[in-house]
């Protein structure tokens, strides 16, 4: 028995497995398995100069089934196995066939050659074993050998092309499944290059897929994917990539859709209806046949349609998740990120709302486009401090939202972005922000619940102290729920005229005479009185304050009628105007008309405005106050000393006088020092030639101190609480000018 010779001792041909990979890519590898040395020499001689499908053959010689299996595991790209049946054992070749197919080597074609046909009958072998051809060594001439190899190699080539096409299609399909993710076009681009190589059955030397949002300049094209020698250039500008035929690219008509084939280069350029430009540059190692050129043209047409759809969907996604005015992530993006956060169940997460204060004033004074630049500047600075992985989005006209699933953002860092001015249109701008924060998901609620909690926290902070920061507390939700219930009941009370009005007298400190009253609203809900401090702010926010003011006019009219019936002169009644009403010229016009309808002139009605309302020289609120003054109505500045900028208001507004808040009066006592604010307010009134009312006087000492300070008028429990109209008339009739009443 002949001893087998190992492949390492057999002189391998050029292009064997000792050569580099590129040599292997240019040859068909044939594994010759036979224990007869003469057979190896004869096979080598017969196939020495043979080429099949334009590529030479590379023979790998082994002498046993065991060694053949070892070589296949090391060299999986063998296409054909010329296999002897009888070697170490009479059935060594057949056993090897079974073992190869069992291990998954199904692409390789197997041609059996035997010198003992009787030991392995052809019909039985073809039936029982997965082989592709069967020959007796005596019958297998050179011509038949080449023919059989050609058939086998064509089959392998076709199978490989199908596998390559399938891989490319799978990548394109994968790209369509993830169109809304950042890399969807990248995956699509990579699939395009892989599929192109598979369709043409060529080995790509290199290829790039580039994209440009604006196709006007070559500089805009950026490499999305690359294969071969261009694989390392992803992310670069196409013009910076070397070893590319830039002249061919420049000469290409950007508006054309047909591919350009120049030698071993393929160029495809297409511009979608959305303005994006796709460019494919592909270099291969073969000359394309006419059939392949047709395939390229068909592929390019389909590719253009696919890219148009992809570009359109990408633009729709951008429209859905980007604020179109400022180019920032929008409410949809915020909702999506918040939903992802809640699904991950992070207890360390932070959700925040940041409202830009004075936003409406920015828009009125400088325009909406200017404010878009303001909020963009705030967004940019906020993004710079929160870091990667944290979403910042525009969730309202004047509000930014933040979602941090890691909980690493420091709230103080958000606050500090407002410490310095912002650069907007080349000028520094001072911006204030109010912040509402929710940490984690302590109540295990849905994304919508967390967002509602963040907005609620922001709202409560804006009401309490604009420009500050608040963190969510569960009690806030109860407060809002109660407020919502209160709104409904209050709306019914206003509609059904169930609100009542009382009158608190104003006294002249010098004479003790009654010079007027203030109209105060009262509400009894389900038999229980509701504090004005609770329901008046709710009425203002619900838009009910204007109707309440008009009902006040009716109460004043009725009171004046009662006074006349008792032989008394009507007294001027002061009505409080809500901040949102004094800023509405339409309401002011309606108010003046209502006064005329009720025959209430400046001698019987006046108005008080709180200085928590901001006023400017050219603001609408200032214009409203000025219009009331031109009609002759007295306007008083209420709660003086507690608002924004009292001196500025006095300089701008045509007010009759000021009402010094009771918080500055309650501390006055005999033997003590006068409140500095009360004293200062009195001096300011004297200097400006206007009058002052001291609110909340409860003791004779407080009354005397206010007299000494030069304050002209007063109201408070020392004289009377607010009284219903009938009792107020009785009080006026029995009033003693020493500063008290008989029923006081």
XYZ file of C-alpha atoms in Angstrom:
744
model
C 0.000 0.000 0.000
C 1.325 3.376 -0.979
C 2.097 5.663 1.960
C 0.151 9.017 1.593
C 2.207 12.124 0.910
C 1.220 15.241 2.980
C 0.294 18.375 1.067
C 3.199 20.325 2.613
C 5.621 18.018 0.725
C 3.855 18.442 -2.613
C 5.071 21.414 -4.703
C 2.042 23.750 -4.723
C 1.214 25.860 -7.742
C 1.288 29.658 -7.871
C -1.725 31.036 -6.084
C -1.983 28.259 -3.492
C -2.860 28.787 0.158
C 0.613 30.160 0.833
C -0.128 33.208 -1.342
C -1.945 36.310 -0.185
C -5.713 36.727 -0.103
C -5.850 38.763 -3.300
C -4.356 35.834 -5.226
C -7.099 33.614 -3.799
C -9.740 36.098 -4.933
C -8.504 35.785 -8.560
C -8.472 31.972 -8.777
C -10.802 29.014 -8.418
C -9.480 26.726 -5.684
C -9.715 23.013 -6.493
C -9.015 20.420 -3.791
C -7.536 17.197 -5.269
C -7.937 14.255 -2.845
C -6.270 11.025 -3.986
C -3.698 8.602 -2.557
C -2.125 8.030 -5.959
C 0.800 10.362 -6.732
C 0.427 9.747 -10.447
C -3.157 10.984 -10.364
C -2.020 14.244 -8.792
C 0.618 14.745 -11.474
C -1.793 13.930 -14.263
C -4.453 16.283 -12.897
C -1.926 19.057 -12.511
C -0.698 18.573 -16.050
C -4.235 18.486 -17.508
C -5.341 21.720 -15.798
C -2.091 23.694 -15.870
C -3.199 26.444 -18.287
C -6.963 26.113 -17.975
C -9.129 29.177 -17.144
C -12.799 28.946 -16.307
C -15.063 32.029 -16.373
C -11.997 34.190 -16.914
C -10.113 32.977 -13.820
C -7.249 30.420 -13.506
C -7.392 27.350 -11.316
C -5.456 26.832 -8.086
C -4.909 23.156 -7.196
C -4.459 22.036 -3.600
C -3.199 18.428 -3.321
C -3.823 16.096 -0.372
C -3.533 12.292 -0.058
C -6.112 11.288 2.547
C -9.660 11.997 3.682
C -8.396 13.162 7.078
C -6.050 15.671 5.505
C -8.790 16.870 3.129
C -11.074 17.665 6.028
C -8.272 19.579 7.741
C -7.560 21.656 4.608
C -11.233 22.516 4.129
C -11.475 23.801 7.689
C -8.491 26.065 6.996
C -9.509 27.062 3.458
C -13.296 27.329 3.291
C -13.338 28.995 -0.165
C -12.582 25.757 -2.067
C -15.123 25.517 -4.893
C -14.638 21.943 -6.222
C -13.337 18.715 -4.667
C -11.910 16.052 -6.984
C -12.288 13.046 -4.682
C -11.015 9.495 -4.945
C -13.359 6.870 -3.518
C -10.815 4.271 -2.420
C -7.923 5.513 -0.280
C -7.044 4.394 3.267
C -10.196 2.313 3.156
C -12.400 1.126 0.314
C -15.057 3.716 1.232
C -12.845 6.604 2.501
C -14.141 8.988 -0.183
C -17.797 8.210 0.508
C -17.308 8.614 4.254
C -15.640 11.978 3.625
C -18.641 13.112 1.558
C -20.987 12.299 4.432
C -18.770 14.062 6.948
C -18.350 17.191 4.813
C -22.063 17.632 4.207
C -22.819 16.971 7.870
C -20.422 19.752 8.913
C -22.163 22.241 6.625
C -19.900 22.258 3.572
C -22.796 22.438 1.118
C -21.502 25.055 -1.321
C -18.569 22.963 -2.570
C -19.225 20.741 -5.601
C -17.862 17.166 -5.295
C -16.711 15.134 -8.306
C -15.978 11.478 -7.475
C -13.171 9.699 -9.336
C -12.541 5.992 -8.805
C -10.295 3.370 -10.194
C -12.567 0.590 -8.896
C -16.113 1.241 -10.238
C -17.299 -2.102 -8.998
C -16.573 -1.189 -5.376
C -18.747 1.963 -5.658
C -21.521 1.487 -8.251
C -22.416 4.789 -9.930
C -26.197 4.461 -9.647
C -26.092 3.631 -5.953
C -23.554 6.366 -5.145
C -25.521 9.047 -7.017
C -28.679 7.958 -5.172
C -27.273 7.725 -1.644
C -24.640 10.484 -1.520
C -24.746 14.220 -2.172
C -22.263 14.418 -5.020
C -22.372 16.372 -8.279
C -20.568 14.091 -10.728
C -19.104 10.572 -10.930
C -16.341 9.321 -13.188
C -14.113 6.324 -13.625
C -10.501 7.439 -13.830
C -10.147 5.616 -17.131
C -13.071 7.508 -18.631
C -12.179 10.974 -17.304
C -10.291 12.555 -20.205
C -8.911 16.070 -20.044
C -11.877 17.423 -22.007
C -14.399 15.723 -19.755
C -12.500 16.907 -16.680
C -12.550 20.533 -17.843
C -16.227 20.280 -18.790
C -17.167 18.794 -15.444
C -15.177 21.450 -13.557
C -16.759 24.239 -15.623
C -20.250 22.992 -14.789
C -19.393 22.688 -11.106
C -17.728 26.128 -10.923
C -20.675 27.784 -12.690
C -22.957 26.285 -10.059
C -20.794 27.505 -7.187
C -20.505 30.956 -8.759
C -24.282 31.165 -9.095
C -24.838 30.023 -5.499
C -22.332 32.571 -4.224
C -23.999 35.348 -6.243
C -27.360 34.416 -4.746
C -25.888 34.465 -1.259
C -24.292 37.858 -1.881
C -27.549 39.262 -3.248
C -29.416 37.894 -0.267
C -26.944 39.536 2.139
C -27.334 42.890 0.393
C -31.133 42.644 0.374
C -31.149 41.758 4.063
C -29.163 44.902 4.840
C -31.550 47.063 2.798
C -34.542 45.462 4.529
C -32.873 46.065 7.868
C -32.473 49.721 6.923
C -36.215 50.021 6.185
C -37.028 48.526 9.595
C -35.053 51.214 11.374
C -35.801 54.285 9.276
C -36.486 56.388 12.355
C -33.104 55.673 13.903
C -30.069 57.838 13.274
C -28.173 55.234 11.247
C -30.958 54.043 8.996
C -29.504 55.719 5.892
C -26.044 54.431 6.868
C -27.319 50.852 6.916
C -29.073 51.444 3.602
C -25.853 52.812 2.074
C -23.816 49.821 3.220
C -26.433 47.466 1.788
C -26.318 49.249 -1.568
C -22.585 48.595 -2.001
C -22.855 44.958 -0.933
C -25.802 44.301 -3.221
C -24.143 45.970 -6.203
C -21.123 43.679 -5.893
C -23.367 40.634 -5.536
C -25.533 41.465 -8.554
C -22.505 41.998 -10.777
C -20.669 38.978 -9.324
C -17.514 41.005 -8.968
C -15.049 41.504 -6.150
C -15.095 45.196 -5.237
C -11.724 46.877 -4.976
C -13.496 49.729 -3.247
C -16.694 51.682 -3.087
C -18.226 54.653 -1.336
C -21.763 55.806 -0.745
C -21.927 59.560 -0.068
C -24.780 61.865 0.876
C -25.296 65.621 0.717
C -28.181 67.620 2.195
C -27.459 70.480 -0.243
C -26.048 69.297 -3.579
C -24.858 72.648 -4.888
C -21.217 72.090 -3.960
C -18.983 69.044 -4.026
C -17.853 69.911 -0.491
C -21.284 68.884 0.813
C -20.885 65.193 -0.043
C -19.985 63.131 3.025
C -19.051 59.428 2.916
C -21.726 57.359 4.673
C -20.240 53.935 4.003
C -17.248 52.414 2.291
C -15.882 49.015 1.346
C -12.519 47.786 0.176
C -9.827 50.435 0.163
C -12.364 53.133 1.047
C -13.702 51.454 4.191
C -11.701 53.727 6.503
C -13.027 56.975 4.997
C -16.525 56.932 6.517
C -17.418 60.410 7.818
C -14.950 62.257 5.582
C -15.816 64.701 2.838
C -15.726 62.943 -0.499
C -13.403 65.574 -1.974
C -10.818 64.701 0.724
C -10.732 60.998 -0.188
C -7.720 60.121 -2.331
C -7.542 57.484 -5.076
C -10.977 58.460 -6.405
C -11.623 59.701 -9.933
C -12.805 63.175 -8.940
C -12.846 64.284 -12.580
C -15.439 61.612 -13.323
C -17.533 62.749 -10.357
C -17.261 66.429 -11.311
C -18.234 65.743 -14.917
C -21.344 63.880 -13.805
C -24.638 65.688 -14.400
C -26.133 65.971 -10.916
C -29.655 65.922 -12.280
C -29.222 62.715 -14.285
C -30.306 59.295 -13.061
C -28.553 56.893 -15.463
C -25.362 55.296 -14.127
C -22.005 56.086 -15.715
C -19.677 53.168 -16.433
C -16.084 54.083 -17.170
C -13.696 51.121 -17.389
C -13.776 49.404 -14.014
C -15.611 52.322 -12.344
C -19.347 52.740 -11.823
C -20.816 56.086 -10.826
C -24.407 56.724 -9.850
C -25.717 60.119 -8.714
C -29.289 60.980 -7.823
C -30.969 63.974 -6.223
C -34.263 63.368 -4.419
C -37.238 65.688 -4.446
C -36.358 66.665 -0.872
C -33.010 68.112 -2.009
C -30.694 65.353 -0.836
C -28.069 63.962 -3.194
C -26.931 60.343 -3.183
C -23.679 59.339 -4.897
C -22.367 55.798 -5.411
C -18.763 55.325 -6.588
C -17.779 51.689 -7.168
C -14.491 50.190 -8.408
C -14.306 46.495 -9.353
C -11.722 44.097 -10.759
C -13.409 42.923 -13.967
C -14.745 44.221 -17.268
C -18.530 44.208 -17.179
C -20.455 42.221 -19.737
C -23.414 43.749 -21.611
C -25.734 41.759 -19.356
C -24.097 43.230 -16.264
C -24.438 46.754 -17.674
C -28.180 46.199 -18.068
C -28.291 44.973 -14.468
C -26.522 48.136 -13.318
C -29.073 50.308 -15.116
C -32.038 48.423 -13.660
C -30.454 48.498 -10.210
C -29.849 52.261 -10.481
C -33.496 52.900 -11.374
C -34.735 50.878 -8.405
C -32.139 52.507 -6.179
C -33.367 55.994 -7.117
C -36.955 55.084 -6.216
C -35.863 53.512 -2.946
C -33.722 56.514 -2.018
C -36.543 58.959 -2.822
C -38.810 57.076 -0.440
C -36.115 56.911 2.205
C -35.303 60.621 1.876
C -38.996 61.516 2.090
C -39.525 59.376 5.182
C -36.408 60.849 6.774
C -37.679 64.363 6.103
C -41.102 63.484 7.505
C -39.391 62.138 10.613
C -37.478 65.398 10.900
C -40.685 67.377 10.531
C -42.318 65.238 13.208
C -39.561 65.585 15.786
C -38.011 69.004 15.081
C -39.415 72.454 15.798
C -39.524 73.988 12.345
C -38.987 77.593 13.423
C -35.970 77.171 15.662
C -34.656 73.783 14.476
C -34.760 72.317 17.998
C -36.153 68.932 19.110
C -39.863 69.401 19.710
C -42.668 68.064 21.908
C -42.821 64.783 19.951
C -39.117 64.183 20.547
C -39.623 64.961 24.247
C -42.557 62.537 24.494
C -40.587 59.778 22.785
C -37.564 60.205 25.043
C -39.751 60.336 28.142
C -41.482 57.126 27.091
C -38.129 55.374 26.621
C -37.082 56.556 30.076
C -40.194 55.204 31.779
C -39.882 51.861 30.000
C -36.363 51.492 31.364
C -37.696 52.163 34.869
C -34.899 54.484 35.986
C -35.488 55.797 39.490
C -32.543 58.218 39.169
C -33.988 60.074 36.178
C -34.617 63.811 36.101
C -37.299 65.581 34.095
C -37.313 69.367 34.105
C -39.278 72.198 32.536
C -37.578 75.562 31.982
C -39.831 78.528 31.148
C -38.351 81.747 29.782
C -39.674 84.672 31.790
C -40.801 87.846 29.991
C -41.098 85.792 26.792
C -44.288 87.518 25.693
C -42.622 90.900 26.150
C -39.698 89.765 23.980
C -42.117 88.722 21.240
C -44.139 91.949 21.397
C -41.123 94.239 21.572
C -38.793 92.519 19.089
C -40.855 89.932 17.216
C -41.278 86.156 17.259
C -38.126 85.521 15.208
C -36.049 87.383 17.770
C -37.468 85.292 20.596
C -36.709 82.119 18.616
C -33.071 83.226 18.734
C -33.361 83.859 22.466
C -34.721 80.378 23.193
C -32.110 78.870 20.848
C -29.351 80.630 22.809
C -30.782 79.238 26.058
C -31.027 75.782 24.447
C -27.397 75.873 23.285
C -26.111 76.858 26.720
C -28.286 74.257 28.430
C -27.057 71.536 26.041
C -23.462 72.510 26.816
C -23.900 71.906 30.559
C -26.094 68.776 30.586
C -23.787 66.689 28.373
C -24.431 63.852 25.937
C -27.320 61.475 26.410
C -29.634 64.160 27.804
C -32.471 65.392 25.608
C -33.388 69.065 25.577
C -36.480 69.948 23.553
C -38.838 72.837 22.944
C -42.063 71.744 24.626
C -43.949 75.028 24.417
C -43.767 78.434 22.812
C -41.700 79.729 25.735
C -40.623 76.497 27.441
C -37.801 73.960 27.161
C -38.054 70.419 28.517
C -35.188 68.190 29.685
C -35.076 64.395 30.060
C -32.055 62.855 31.821
C -32.507 59.093 32.212
C -29.243 58.779 34.191
C -30.063 61.399 36.797
C -26.568 62.913 36.571
C -27.636 66.466 35.709
C -27.255 68.904 38.585
C -30.248 71.219 38.969
C -27.858 73.962 40.059
C -26.167 73.718 36.657
C -29.502 74.468 34.982
C -30.026 77.456 37.273
C -26.541 78.827 36.618
C -27.020 79.151 32.859
C -29.058 82.295 33.578
C -26.343 83.903 35.695
C -24.684 85.469 32.658
C -26.170 87.403 29.771
C -26.893 85.715 26.448
C -25.577 86.893 23.106
C -28.514 87.426 20.733
C -28.094 89.134 17.366
C -24.774 90.533 18.518
C -26.089 92.121 21.723
C -26.123 90.935 25.352
C -29.575 90.024 26.693
C -30.593 89.289 30.276
C -32.868 86.245 30.436
C -34.587 84.753 33.479
C -35.873 81.210 33.738
C -38.360 79.466 36.011
C -37.627 75.771 36.578
C -39.811 72.842 37.616
C -38.102 69.515 38.393
C -39.342 65.932 38.832
C -36.870 63.322 40.090
C -37.334 59.696 39.052
C -40.812 58.239 38.988
C -41.637 57.929 42.681
C -45.265 57.056 42.089
C -44.596 54.590 39.269
C -46.703 56.562 36.841
C -46.756 56.755 33.084
C -44.753 59.158 30.958
C -47.769 61.455 30.630
C -48.086 61.584 34.429
C -44.434 62.569 34.842
C -44.757 65.287 32.226
C -47.899 66.573 33.902
C -46.071 66.633 37.235
C -43.200 68.632 35.698
C -45.566 71.154 34.131
C -47.510 71.412 37.373
C -44.312 72.084 39.332
C -43.324 74.768 36.830
C -46.762 76.366 37.060
C -46.722 76.433 40.869
C -43.277 78.047 40.865
C -44.338 80.678 38.309
C -47.290 81.548 40.513
C -45.206 81.571 43.690
C -41.973 83.222 42.562
C -41.109 83.573 38.849
C -37.423 83.064 38.171
C -36.962 80.418 40.872
C -36.811 76.612 41.025
C -39.218 74.096 42.524
C -39.172 70.304 42.840
C -42.290 68.213 42.569
C -44.141 67.158 45.704
C -47.147 64.798 45.643
C -49.232 67.383 47.502
C -49.023 69.641 44.435
C -51.205 67.234 42.494
C -53.864 67.418 45.196
C -53.720 71.199 45.115
C -54.262 71.247 41.381
C -57.064 68.718 41.603
C -58.767 70.865 44.226
C -58.194 73.960 42.099
C -59.770 72.250 39.091
C -62.801 71.308 41.163
C -62.927 74.864 42.473
C -62.871 76.283 38.936
C -65.934 74.290 37.974
C -67.897 75.295 41.047
C -66.745 78.915 40.815
C -67.784 79.072 37.183
C -71.249 77.889 38.180
C -71.381 80.456 40.982
C -70.489 83.297 38.601
C -72.971 82.086 36.014
C -75.776 81.723 38.561
C -74.812 85.002 40.312
C -74.250 83.334 43.646
C -71.302 85.526 44.553
C -71.972 88.295 47.064
C -70.262 91.626 47.588
C -69.393 93.470 50.777
C -68.177 97.001 51.296
C -65.387 98.060 53.656
C -65.439 101.794 54.444
C -62.544 104.176 53.889
C -62.032 106.870 56.498
C -60.438 110.286 56.347
C -57.876 110.236 59.170
C -58.047 114.013 59.650
C -61.847 114.334 59.997
C -63.004 110.769 60.603
C -65.521 111.104 57.780
C -66.437 108.224 55.492
C -65.040 109.087 52.073
C -65.777 105.857 50.236
C -65.488 102.076 50.306
C -63.738 99.129 48.744
C -65.874 96.417 47.135
C -64.865 92.909 48.243
C -66.148 89.648 46.738
C -67.399 86.795 48.915
C -68.287 83.181 48.041
C -70.174 80.600 50.070
C -69.574 77.142 48.569
C -71.762 74.316 49.853
C -72.492 76.270 53.010
C -68.823 77.058 53.762
C -67.124 80.414 53.110
C -64.137 80.248 50.760
C -61.269 82.619 51.460
C -60.828 85.304 48.765
C -57.118 84.484 48.915
C -58.020 81.073 47.465
C -60.752 81.705 44.943
C -59.762 85.136 43.544
C -56.446 83.830 42.025
C -58.375 80.831 40.648
C -60.935 83.180 39.108
C -58.191 85.220 37.466
C -56.503 82.165 35.968
C -59.841 80.786 34.780
C -60.752 84.047 33.029
C -63.663 84.762 35.383
C -62.313 87.964 36.914
C -63.772 90.201 34.213
C -67.314 88.919 34.787
C -66.883 89.293 38.550
C -65.812 92.920 38.033
C -68.955 93.633 35.991
C -71.080 92.084 38.722
C -69.295 94.408 41.183
C -70.679 97.355 39.197
C -74.204 96.031 39.687
C -73.572 95.725 43.451
C -72.358 99.350 43.571
C -75.457 100.487 41.681
C -77.717 98.676 44.139
C -75.810 100.122 47.122
C -76.153 103.668 45.780
C -79.882 103.139 45.391
C -80.113 102.047 49.040
C -78.126 105.084 50.187
C -80.422 107.450 48.286
C -83.463 105.788 49.796
C -82.024 106.622 53.220
C -81.350 110.210 52.225
C -77.589 109.664 51.958
C -75.243 110.651 49.166
C -73.600 107.831 47.171
C -69.981 107.130 48.090
C -67.169 106.352 45.675
C -66.614 102.568 45.677
C -63.219 101.191 44.648
C -63.227 98.017 42.541
C -60.143 95.815 42.213
C -59.032 95.040 38.641
C -57.234 91.772 37.924
C -53.829 91.901 36.255
C -54.998 90.024 33.159
C -57.965 92.411 32.754
C -55.972 95.621 33.090
C -53.803 94.314 30.241
C -56.816 93.916 27.915
C -57.997 97.056 26.125
C -61.142 95.281 24.909
C -62.169 94.591 28.489
C -61.424 98.191 29.525
C -63.710 99.443 26.751
C -66.393 97.043 27.912
C -65.891 98.199 31.530
C -66.331 101.868 30.585
C -69.512 101.040 28.638
C -70.869 99.088 31.635
C -70.227 102.086 33.917
C -72.201 104.264 31.522
C -75.043 101.722 31.397
C -75.235 101.690 35.213
C -74.880 105.475 35.380
C -71.726 105.124 37.442
C -69.402 108.064 36.913
C -66.007 108.956 38.391
C -67.748 110.346 41.494
C -69.261 106.952 42.384
C -66.705 104.394 41.232
C -62.929 104.108 41.106
C -60.432 101.317 40.493
C -57.514 99.715 42.302
C -54.736 97.895 40.473
C -52.168 95.662 42.103
C -48.531 96.544 41.507
C -47.730 92.886 40.865
C -48.756 93.848 37.322
C -45.758 95.095 35.324
C -46.010 98.359 33.458
C -43.846 99.936 30.761
C -44.029 103.260 28.960
C -45.447 101.699 25.807
C -47.187 98.634 27.266
C -50.862 97.831 26.764
C -51.514 97.718 30.532
C -50.244 101.291 30.852
C -52.452 102.387 27.954
C -55.464 100.809 29.688
C -54.806 102.684 32.957
C -54.321 105.923 31.056
C -57.635 105.460 29.283
C -59.469 105.009 32.600
C -57.794 108.166 33.915
C -58.803 110.133 30.812
C -62.404 109.134 31.523
C -62.023 110.772 34.950
C -61.928 107.572 37.026
C -59.596 107.488 40.010
C -56.943 104.769 39.847
C -55.129 103.688 43.006
C -52.018 101.534 43.241
C -52.872 98.702 45.642
C -50.529 96.667 47.890
C -47.827 99.310 47.582
C -44.379 98.020 48.563
C -44.988 94.355 47.695
C -44.647 94.377 43.908
C -42.030 94.800 41.214
C -41.056 98.445 40.850
C -43.215 100.897 42.771
C -41.285 104.076 41.948
C -41.273 103.241 38.254
C -45.021 102.687 38.344
C -45.638 106.004 40.035
C -43.578 107.719 37.383
C -45.458 106.040 34.514
C -49.056 105.737 35.717
C -51.618 108.541 36.274
C -52.613 107.299 39.741
C -54.561 109.259 42.358
C -52.695 107.629 45.208
C -51.242 104.526 46.812
C -52.570 101.977 49.277
C -49.887 100.939 51.762
C -50.138 97.214 52.292
C -51.392 96.063 55.694
C -48.218 94.029 56.252
C -46.410 97.344 56.809
C -49.168 98.740 59.068
C -49.697 95.785 61.427
C -46.336 96.354 63.154
C -47.059 99.946 64.125
C -47.548 100.478 67.878
C -47.264 103.268 70.498
C -43.739 103.625 71.816
C -42.381 101.652 68.846
C -40.822 102.777 65.651
C -42.833 103.337 62.536
C -42.377 100.843 59.747
C -39.664 102.107 57.443
C -41.707 101.100 54.385
C -44.838 102.829 55.699
C -42.880 105.964 56.499
C -41.071 105.933 53.180
C -44.314 105.343 51.269
C -45.941 108.278 53.030
C -43.022 110.561 52.158
C -43.055 109.407 48.536
C -46.761 110.227 48.263
C -46.178 113.673 49.755
C -43.246 114.338 47.436
C -45.216 113.313 44.331
C -48.334 115.171 45.449
C -50.523 112.095 45.608
C -52.533 110.646 48.485
C -52.106 107.482 50.563
C -54.423 104.971 52.215
C -53.258 102.807 55.122
C -54.788 99.332 54.919
C -55.432 96.979 57.810
C -55.636 99.470 60.718
C -56.848 97.610 63.794
C -55.816 99.827 66.757
C -56.037 103.461 67.780
C -52.226 103.528 68.050
C -51.859 102.498 64.416
C -54.377 105.153 63.431
C -52.490 107.904 65.277
C -49.105 106.880 63.890
C -50.509 106.971 60.350
C -51.848 110.470 61.048
C -48.406 111.544 62.239
C -46.858 110.123 59.064
C -49.147 112.315 56.980
C -51.263 109.484 55.574
C -54.657 110.878 54.589
C -56.976 107.858 54.567
C -57.394 104.480 56.240
C -59.440 101.312 56.271
C -59.420 98.310 58.556
C -61.215 96.410 61.285
C -60.836 99.350 63.683
C -63.645 100.937 61.690
C -65.453 97.993 60.166
C -64.964 94.731 58.322
C -66.529 94.306 54.908
C -70.319 94.633 55.249
C -73.249 93.555 53.088
C -75.026 96.519 51.431
C -77.874 96.756 53.991
C -75.486 96.682 56.975
C -73.106 99.085 55.247
C -75.947 101.618 54.861
C -76.830 101.210 58.537
C -73.144 101.619 59.456
C -72.862 104.851 57.467
C -76.011 106.243 59.108
C -74.721 105.497 62.606
C -71.070 106.380 62.000
C -69.438 108.624 64.632
C -66.768 110.907 63.216
C -64.388 110.149 66.067
C -63.118 107.319 63.901
C -65.334 104.528 65.159
C -68.889 103.350 64.556
C -71.596 102.511 67.037
C -71.629 98.886 65.862
C -67.881 98.846 65.087
